[in-house]
PDB file of C-alpha atoms in Angstrom:
ATOM      1  CA  SER E   1     -10.397  22.544   0.335  1.00 75.00           C
ATOM      2  CA  GLN E   2     -11.064  18.919  -0.458  1.00 78.00           C
ATOM      3  CA  LYS E   3     -14.519  17.627   0.313  1.00 86.00           C
ATOM      4  CA  ILE E   4     -16.501  14.438  -0.099  1.00 92.00           C
ATOM      5  CA  GLU E   5     -20.231  14.874   0.339  1.00 93.00           C
ATOM      6  CA  GLN E   6     -22.837  12.238   0.829  1.00 94.00           C
ATOM      7  CA  ASN E   7     -26.438  12.899   1.713  1.00 85.00           C
ATOM      8  CA  SER E   8     -26.411  13.083   5.492  1.00 77.00           C
ATOM      9  CA  GLU E   9     -30.133  12.481   5.714  1.00 85.00           C
ATOM     10  CA  ALA E  10     -31.278   8.907   5.921  1.00 91.00           C
ATOM     11  CA  LEU E  11     -32.804   7.431   2.791  1.00 95.00           C
ATOM     12  CA  ASN E  12     -35.973   5.424   3.408  1.00 96.00           C
ATOM     13  CA  ILE E  13     -37.310   3.300   0.595  1.00 96.00           C
ATOM     14  CA  GLN E  14     -39.753   0.480   0.165  1.00 97.00           C
ATOM     15  CA  GLU E  15     -38.651  -3.088  -0.349  1.00 97.00           C
ATOM     16  CA  GLY E  16     -38.267  -3.957  -4.009  1.00 97.00           C
ATOM     17  CA  LYS E  17     -37.486  -0.411  -5.113  1.00 97.00           C
ATOM     18  CA  THR E  18     -34.130   0.860  -6.338  1.00 98.00           C
ATOM     19  CA  ALA E  19     -32.062   2.852  -3.868  1.00 97.00           C
ATOM     20  CA  THR E  20     -29.777   5.523  -5.308  1.00 97.00           C
ATOM     21  CA  LEU E  21     -27.083   7.098  -3.182  1.00 97.00           C
ATOM     22  CA  THR E  22     -24.926  10.026  -4.220  1.00 97.00           C
ATOM     23  CA  CYS E  23     -21.293  10.858  -3.597  1.00 96.00           C
ATOM     24  CA  ASN E  24     -19.981  14.248  -4.710  1.00 96.00           C
ATOM     25  CA  TYR E  25     -16.435  15.427  -4.336  1.00 94.00           C
ATOM     26  CA  THR E  26     -14.490  18.634  -4.860  1.00 91.00           C
ATOM     27  CA  ASN E  27     -10.804  19.329  -5.311  1.00 87.00           C
ATOM     28  CA  TYR E  28      -9.923  15.697  -5.828  1.00 85.00           C
ATOM     29  CA  SER E  29      -8.754  13.875  -8.925  1.00 85.00           C
ATOM     30  CA  PRO E  30      -9.096  10.288  -7.758  1.00 86.00           C
ATOM     31  CA  ALA E  31      -7.750   7.437  -9.834  1.00 85.00           C
ATOM     32  CA  TYR E  32     -10.529   5.284  -8.391  1.00 89.00           C
ATOM     33  CA  LEU E  33     -13.506   5.446  -6.092  1.00 92.00           C
ATOM     34  CA  GLN E  34     -14.816   2.775  -3.762  1.00 94.00           C
ATOM     35  CA  TRP E  35     -18.070   2.026  -1.990  1.00 97.00           C
ATOM     36  CA  TYR E  36     -18.320   0.325   1.377  1.00 96.00           C
ATOM     37  CA  ARG E  37     -21.152  -0.821   3.594  1.00 97.00           C
ATOM     38  CA  GLN E  38     -21.017  -0.299   7.350  1.00 96.00           C
ATOM     39  CA  ASP E  39     -23.380  -1.804   9.887  1.00 96.00           C
ATOM     40  CA  PRO E  40     -23.698  -0.271  13.376  1.00 93.00           C
ATOM     41  CA  GLY E  41     -20.703  -1.045  15.582  1.00 92.00           C
ATOM     42  CA  ARG E  42     -18.873  -2.859  12.803  1.00 94.00           C
ATOM     43  CA  GLY E  43     -16.054  -2.147  10.390  1.00 95.00           C
ATOM     44  CA  PRO E  44     -16.845  -1.255   6.764  1.00 96.00           C
ATOM     45  CA  VAL E  45     -17.171  -3.984   4.159  1.00 95.00           C
ATOM     46  CA  PHE E  46     -15.835  -3.437   0.642  1.00 94.00           C
ATOM     47  CA  LEU E  47     -18.481  -3.531  -2.088  1.00 96.00           C
ATOM     48  CA  LEU E  48     -17.226  -2.105  -5.362  1.00 95.00           C
ATOM     49  CA  LEU E  49     -14.307  -0.225  -6.891  1.00 93.00           C
ATOM     50  CA  ILE E  50     -14.564   1.854 -10.050  1.00 94.00           C
ATOM     51  CA  ARG E  51     -11.639   3.421 -11.849  1.00 90.00           C
ATOM     52  CA  GLU E  52     -11.512   6.891 -13.384  1.00 89.00           C
ATOM     53  CA  ASN E  53     -11.660   5.478 -16.905  1.00 90.00           C
ATOM     54  CA  GLU E  54     -14.752   3.376 -16.160  1.00 93.00           C
ATOM     55  CA  LYS E  55     -18.246   4.790 -16.446  1.00 90.00           C
ATOM     56  CA  GLU E  56     -20.134   1.984 -14.773  1.00 96.00           C
ATOM     57  CA  LYS E  57     -19.538  -1.142 -12.743  1.00 96.00           C
ATOM     58  CA  ARG E  58     -21.991  -3.836 -11.695  1.00 97.00           C
ATOM     59  CA  LYS E  59     -22.018  -6.600  -9.147  1.00 95.00           C
ATOM     60  CA  GLU E  60     -25.204  -8.590  -8.653  1.00 96.00           C
ATOM     61  CA  ARG E  61     -27.845  -6.056  -7.518  1.00 98.00           C
ATOM     62  CA  LEU E  62     -25.309  -3.252  -7.159  1.00 98.00           C
ATOM     63  CA  LYS E  63     -24.355  -0.693  -9.773  1.00 98.00           C
ATOM     64  CA  VAL E  64     -21.904   2.177  -9.496  1.00 98.00           C
ATOM     65  CA  THR E  65     -21.370   5.029 -11.923  1.00 97.00           C
ATOM     66  CA  PHE E  66     -18.457   7.431 -11.942  1.00 95.00           C
ATOM     67  CA  ASP E  67     -18.566  10.807 -13.692  1.00 94.00           C
ATOM     68  CA  THR E  68     -15.224  12.552 -13.361  1.00 91.00           C
ATOM     69  CA  THR E  69     -16.568  15.648 -15.120  1.00 93.00           C
ATOM     70  CA  LEU E  70     -19.408  16.085 -12.658  1.00 94.00           C
ATOM     71  CA  LYS E  71     -17.164  14.771  -9.868  1.00 94.00           C
ATOM     72  CA  GLN E  72     -19.900  12.442  -8.800  1.00 95.00           C
ATOM     73  CA  SER E  73     -20.562   8.770  -8.211  1.00 96.00           C
ATOM     74  CA  LEU E  74     -23.982   7.174  -7.944  1.00 97.00           C
ATOM     75  CA  PHE E  75     -24.533   3.909  -6.113  1.00 98.00           C
ATOM     76  CA  HIS E  76     -27.642   1.914  -6.947  1.00 98.00           C
ATOM     77  CA  ILE E  77     -29.157  -1.087  -5.198  1.00 98.00           C
ATOM     78  CA  THR E  78     -31.893  -2.687  -7.271  1.00 98.00           C
ATOM     79  CA  ALA E  79     -34.684  -4.841  -5.835  1.00 98.00           C
ATOM     80  CA  SER E  80     -33.757  -3.590  -2.382  1.00 98.00           C
ATOM     81  CA  GLN E  81     -34.327  -5.760   0.672  1.00 97.00           C
ATOM     82  CA  PRO E  82     -34.546  -4.960   4.389  1.00 97.00           C
ATOM     83  CA  ALA E  83     -31.154  -6.681   4.754  1.00 97.00           C
ATOM     84  CA  ASP E  84     -29.671  -3.895   2.623  1.00 98.00           C
ATOM     85  CA  SER E  85     -30.363  -1.426   5.457  1.00 98.00           C
ATOM     86  CA  ALA E  86     -26.991  -0.016   6.525  1.00 97.00           C
ATOM     87  CA  THR E  87     -24.766   3.022   6.106  1.00 96.00           C
ATOM     88  CA  TYR E  88     -23.015   3.255   2.766  1.00 97.00           C
ATOM     89  CA  LEU E  89     -19.697   5.047   2.497  1.00 97.00           C
ATOM     90  CA  CYS E  90     -17.890   6.276  -0.571  1.00 96.00           C
ATOM     91  CA  ALA E  91     -14.131   6.566  -0.448  1.00 94.00           C
ATOM     92  CA  LEU E  92     -11.580   8.196  -2.724  1.00 91.00           C
ATOM     93  CA  ASP E  93      -7.900   7.575  -3.039  1.00 83.00           C
ATOM     94  CA  VAL E  94      -6.052  10.705  -2.054  1.00 75.00           C
ATOM     95  CA  GLY E  95      -3.252  10.238  -4.543  1.00 69.00           C
ATOM     96  CA  GLY E  96       0.431  10.601  -3.891  1.00 62.00           C
ATOM     97  CA  GLY E  97       0.963   6.860  -3.689  1.00 62.00           C
ATOM     98  CA  GLY E  98       0.269   4.756  -0.626  1.00 64.00           C
ATOM     99  CA  ASN E  99      -3.326   4.157  -1.723  1.00 75.00           C
ATOM    100  CA  LYS E 100      -4.739   6.002   1.256  1.00 85.00           C
ATOM    101  CA  LEU E 101      -8.485   6.505   1.260  1.00 89.00           C
ATOM    102  CA  THR E 102     -10.600   9.428   2.379  1.00 91.00           C
ATOM    103  CA  PHE E 103     -14.132   8.514   3.355  1.00 94.00           C
ATOM    104  CA  GLY E 104     -17.367  10.404   3.071  1.00 94.00           C
ATOM    105  CA  THR E 105     -19.651  10.620   6.088  1.00 90.00           C
ATOM    106  CA  GLY E 106     -21.963   8.004   4.651  1.00 94.00           C
ATOM    107  CA  THR E 107     -25.657   7.766   3.909  1.00 96.00           C
ATOM    108  CA  GLN E 108     -27.907   5.619   6.056  1.00 96.00           C
ATOM    109  CA  LEU E 109     -30.287   3.502   4.009  1.00 97.00           C
ATOM    110  CA  LYS E 110     -33.428   1.999   5.495  1.00 97.00           C
ATOM    111  CA  VAL E 111     -35.406  -0.462   3.420  1.00 98.00           C
ATOM    112  CA  GLU E 112     -38.895  -0.940   4.770  1.00 96.00           C
ATOM    113  CA  LEU E 113     -41.302  -3.797   4.205  1.00 91.00           C
TER     114      LEU E 113
ATOM    115  CA  GLY K   1     -11.231 -15.006   2.335  1.00 73.00           C
ATOM    116  CA  ALA K   2      -9.723 -11.596   3.246  1.00 88.00           C
ATOM    117  CA  VAL K   3     -10.648 -11.672   6.913  1.00 93.00           C
ATOM    118  CA  VAL K   4      -9.231  -9.143   9.335  1.00 96.00           C
ATOM    119  CA  SER K   5      -9.643  -9.557  13.064  1.00 97.00           C
ATOM    120  CA  GLN K   6      -9.196  -7.108  15.898  1.00 97.00           C
ATOM    121  CA  HIS K   7      -8.695  -7.696  19.569  1.00 97.00           C
ATOM    122  CA  PRO K   8     -10.152  -6.679  21.892  1.00 97.00           C
ATOM    123  CA  SER K   9     -13.573  -5.743  20.563  1.00 97.00           C
ATOM    124  CA  ARG K  10     -14.270  -3.567  23.578  1.00 97.00           C
ATOM    125  CA  VAL K  11     -12.023  -2.154  26.266  1.00 97.00           C
ATOM    126  CA  ILE K  12     -12.606   0.138  29.191  1.00 97.00           C
ATOM    127  CA  CYS K  13      -9.568   1.650  30.833  1.00 96.00           C
ATOM    128  CA  LYS K  14      -8.769   4.308  33.371  1.00 97.00           C
ATOM    129  CA  SER K  15      -7.350   7.658  32.421  1.00 97.00           C
ATOM    130  CA  GLY K  16      -3.561   7.598  32.251  1.00 97.00           C
ATOM    131  CA  THR K  17      -3.214   3.929  31.372  1.00 97.00           C
ATOM    132  CA  SER K  18      -2.163   2.444  28.033  1.00 97.00           C
ATOM    133  CA  VAL K  19      -4.181   0.159  25.819  1.00 98.00           C
ATOM    134  CA  LYS K  20      -2.956  -2.106  23.031  1.00 98.00           C
ATOM    135  CA  ILE K  21      -5.187  -3.073  20.110  1.00 98.00           C
ATOM    136  CA  GLU K  22      -4.208  -5.892  17.761  1.00 97.00           C
ATOM    137  CA  CYS K  23      -5.097  -6.145  14.092  1.00 97.00           C
ATOM    138  CA  ARG K  24      -4.509  -9.429  12.279  1.00 96.00           C
ATOM    139  CA  SER K  25      -4.991 -10.501   8.679  1.00 94.00           C
ATOM    140  CA  LEU K  26      -6.118 -14.103   9.069  1.00 94.00           C
ATOM    141  CA  ASP K  27      -5.858 -15.558   5.587  1.00 90.00           C
ATOM    142  CA  PHE K  28      -3.631 -13.203   3.632  1.00 89.00           C
ATOM    143  CA  GLN K  29      -0.463 -11.195   3.911  1.00 89.00           C
ATOM    144  CA  ALA K  30      -0.575  -7.451   4.336  1.00 88.00           C
ATOM    145  CA  THR K  31       2.501  -5.275   3.984  1.00 85.00           C
ATOM    146  CA  THR K  32       0.294  -2.254   4.547  1.00 89.00           C
ATOM    147  CA  MET K  33      -2.346  -1.792   7.196  1.00 93.00           C
ATOM    148  CA  PHE K  34      -4.253   1.340   8.133  1.00 95.00           C
ATOM    149  CA  TRP K  35      -5.586   2.590  11.427  1.00 97.00           C
ATOM    150  CA  TYR K  36      -8.740   4.712  11.560  1.00 97.00           C
ATOM    151  CA  ARG K  37     -10.745   6.372  14.283  1.00 97.00           C
ATOM    152  CA  GLN K  38     -14.478   6.936  14.066  1.00 95.00           C
ATOM    153  CA  PHE K  39     -16.540   9.141  16.371  1.00 92.00           C
ATOM    154  CA  PRO K  40     -20.329   8.698  16.573  1.00 88.00           C
ATOM    155  CA  LYS K  41     -22.191   9.808  13.459  1.00 84.00           C
ATOM    156  CA  GLN K  42     -18.906  10.743  11.784  1.00 89.00           C
ATOM    157  CA  SER K  43     -16.840   9.211   9.066  1.00 90.00           C
ATOM    158  CA  LEU K  44     -13.669   7.218   9.386  1.00 94.00           C
ATOM    159  CA  MET K  45     -10.614   9.381   9.919  1.00 95.00           C
ATOM    160  CA  LEU K  46      -7.299   7.907   8.876  1.00 94.00           C
ATOM    161  CA  MET K  47      -4.781   8.066  11.704  1.00 96.00           C
ATOM    162  CA  ALA K  48      -1.769   6.315  10.253  1.00 95.00           C
ATOM    163  CA  THR K  49      -0.433   3.906   7.671  1.00 93.00           C
ATOM    164  CA  SER K  50       1.352   0.916   9.136  1.00 90.00           C
ATOM    165  CA  ASN K  51       4.111  -0.599   6.999  1.00 87.00           C
ATOM    166  CA  GLU K  52       5.583  -3.987   7.774  1.00 86.00           C
ATOM    167  CA  GLY K  53       9.160  -3.706   8.895  1.00 84.00           C
ATOM    168  CA  SER K  54       9.309   0.075   8.890  1.00 86.00           C
ATOM    169  CA  LYS K  55       7.978   3.074  10.763  1.00 89.00           C
ATOM    170  CA  ALA K  56       4.362   4.054  10.499  1.00 92.00           C
ATOM    171  CA  THR K  57       3.324   7.171   8.626  1.00 93.00           C
ATOM    172  CA  TYR K  58       1.030   9.394  10.645  1.00 95.00           C
ATOM    173  CA  GLU K  59      -1.586  11.790   9.346  1.00 94.00           C
ATOM    174  CA  GLN K  60      -1.369  15.447  10.192  1.00 93.00           C
ATOM    175  CA  GLY K  61      -2.535  16.161  13.707  1.00 94.00           C
ATOM    176  CA  VAL K  62      -2.066  12.612  14.994  1.00 96.00           C
ATOM    177  CA  GLU K  63       0.513  12.368  17.759  1.00 94.00           C
ATOM    178  CA  LYS K  64       2.883   9.537  16.974  1.00 93.00           C
ATOM    179  CA  ASP K  65       4.125   9.358  20.585  1.00 95.00           C
ATOM    180  CA  LYS K  66       0.586   8.895  21.818  1.00 96.00           C
ATOM    181  CA  PHE K  67      -0.548   6.378  19.213  1.00 97.00           C
ATOM    182  CA  LEU K  68       2.272   3.872  18.863  1.00 96.00           C
ATOM    183  CA  ILE K  69       2.061   1.566  15.883  1.00 95.00           C
ATOM    184  CA  ASN K  70       4.083  -1.590  15.390  1.00 92.00           C
ATOM    185  CA  HIS K  71       3.768  -3.731  12.255  1.00 90.00           C
ATOM    186  CA  ALA K  72       6.082  -6.574  13.199  1.00 84.00           C
ATOM    187  CA  SER K  73       4.915  -9.187  10.722  1.00 90.00           C
ATOM    188  CA  LEU K  74       2.966  -9.522   7.495  1.00 90.00           C
ATOM    189  CA  THR K  75      -0.162 -10.441   9.441  1.00 93.00           C
ATOM    190  CA  LEU K  76      -0.063  -8.307  12.575  1.00 94.00           C
ATOM    191  CA  SER K  77      -0.157  -4.611  13.373  1.00 95.00           C
ATOM    192  CA  THR K  78      -0.707  -3.172  16.827  1.00 96.00           C
ATOM    193  CA  LEU K  79      -1.891   0.227  17.964  1.00 97.00           C
ATOM    194  CA  THR K  80      -1.063   1.299  21.507  1.00 97.00           C
ATOM    195  CA  VAL K  81      -2.887   4.278  22.932  1.00 98.00           C
ATOM    196  CA  THR K  82      -0.537   5.598  25.570  1.00 97.00           C
ATOM    197  CA  SER K  83      -1.633   7.613  28.592  1.00 97.00           C
ATOM    198  CA  ALA K  84      -5.223   7.441  27.434  1.00 97.00           C
ATOM    199  CA  HIS K  85      -7.648  10.221  28.294  1.00 96.00           C
ATOM    200  CA  PRO K  86     -11.438  10.407  27.991  1.00 96.00           C
ATOM    201  CA  GLU K  87     -11.140  12.319  24.712  1.00 96.00           C
ATOM    202  CA  ASP K  88      -9.408   9.258  23.226  1.00 97.00           C
ATOM    203  CA  SER K  89     -12.627   7.299  23.664  1.00 97.00           C
ATOM    204  CA  SER K  90     -13.648   6.262  20.181  1.00 97.00           C
ATOM    205  CA  PHE K  91     -14.135   3.387  17.771  1.00 97.00           C
ATOM    206  CA  TYR K  92     -10.768   2.290  16.370  1.00 98.00           C
ATOM    207  CA  ILE K  93     -10.766   0.294  13.159  1.00 98.00           C
ATOM    208  CA  CYS K  94      -7.904  -1.240  11.237  1.00 97.00           C
ATOM    209  CA  SER K  95      -7.808  -2.278   7.616  1.00 96.00           C
ATOM    210  CA  ALA K  96      -5.433  -4.148   5.377  1.00 93.00           C
ATOM    211  CA  ARG K  97      -4.715  -4.460   1.692  1.00 87.00           C
ATOM    212  CA  ILE K  98      -3.961  -7.896   0.287  1.00 82.00           C
ATOM    213  CA  THR K  99      -0.360  -8.155  -0.859  1.00 75.00           C
ATOM    214  CA  GLY K 100       0.287 -10.554  -3.699  1.00 69.00           C
ATOM    215  CA  THR K 101       2.997 -11.260  -6.247  1.00 67.00           C
ATOM    216  CA  SER K 102       1.701  -8.504  -8.511  1.00 69.00           C
ATOM    217  CA  GLY K 103       1.395  -5.903  -5.779  1.00 68.00           C
ATOM    218  CA  ALA K 104      -1.333  -4.892  -3.385  1.00 69.00           C
ATOM    219  CA  THR K 105      -5.043  -4.536  -3.931  1.00 73.00           C
ATOM    220  CA  TYR K 106      -6.682  -1.134  -3.869  1.00 79.00           C
ATOM    221  CA  GLU K 107      -9.646  -2.214  -1.801  1.00 84.00           C
ATOM    222  CA  GLN K 108      -9.230  -2.429   1.929  1.00 89.00           C
ATOM    223  CA  TYR K 109     -10.503  -5.140   4.229  1.00 93.00           C
ATOM    224  CA  PHE K 110     -11.568  -3.890   7.612  1.00 96.00           C
ATOM    225  CA  GLY K 111     -11.506  -5.402  11.034  1.00 97.00           C
ATOM    226  CA  PRO K 112     -14.649  -5.362  13.188  1.00 97.00           C
ATOM    227  CA  GLY K 113     -13.384  -2.425  15.239  1.00 97.00           C
ATOM    228  CA  THR K 114     -12.457  -1.835  18.872  1.00 98.00           C
ATOM    229  CA  ARG K 115     -14.620   0.329  21.102  1.00 97.00           C
ATOM    230  CA  LEU K 116     -12.340   2.148  23.560  1.00 98.00           C
ATOM    231  CA  THR K 117     -13.835   3.881  26.565  1.00 97.00           C
ATOM    232  CA  VAL K 118     -11.527   5.838  28.852  1.00 97.00           C
ATOM    233  CA  THR K 119     -12.978   6.686  32.252  1.00 96.00           C
TER     234      THR K 119
END
């Protein structure tokens, strides 16, 4: 069956360090993968999209990698700040047209002073 | 840009009544909108794809007669939860893709969500 796995345990890191979140998937062949941020009681906010033929994408302090052989994406936040504390969701297109997304359960990141 | 609003943000209703949730794209057109449901500590589950001017496409296991979707214009989709029961209590979130002259974007822009509590 199809699965998207993100570390369900919260990730606690110190301010200024790099946070690395993992998204693994099985039985998917996504054309692209997306990362979203979700704050408590709010809708997700789009961060980055990476296509299957791209290895890496950057946006300010964010970096995403996409390894279609390993079926894994890594999401990095460099120079992390307490304001980066949130739940981060990865999402895959499910194919078949329509651009529907399937979301992982998310990883909660806490950046401490 | 790319702002999506939802109304209401919170609603409490009695079992057996119906509730309508509105999703609007404020500064862009959206031929396609999506409705999700999210239970505590769980991920977003896609309920249906709302297409402007045509019938919605529902995901497996979602009752189309219970969750009525109307996408009457390029900026508005509504979800009506009919004959709501306590098990329908959840966080309902809509999203939209920007539709332009060259097609629609892949990324989705989400509304702030609607917390539905059925007593």
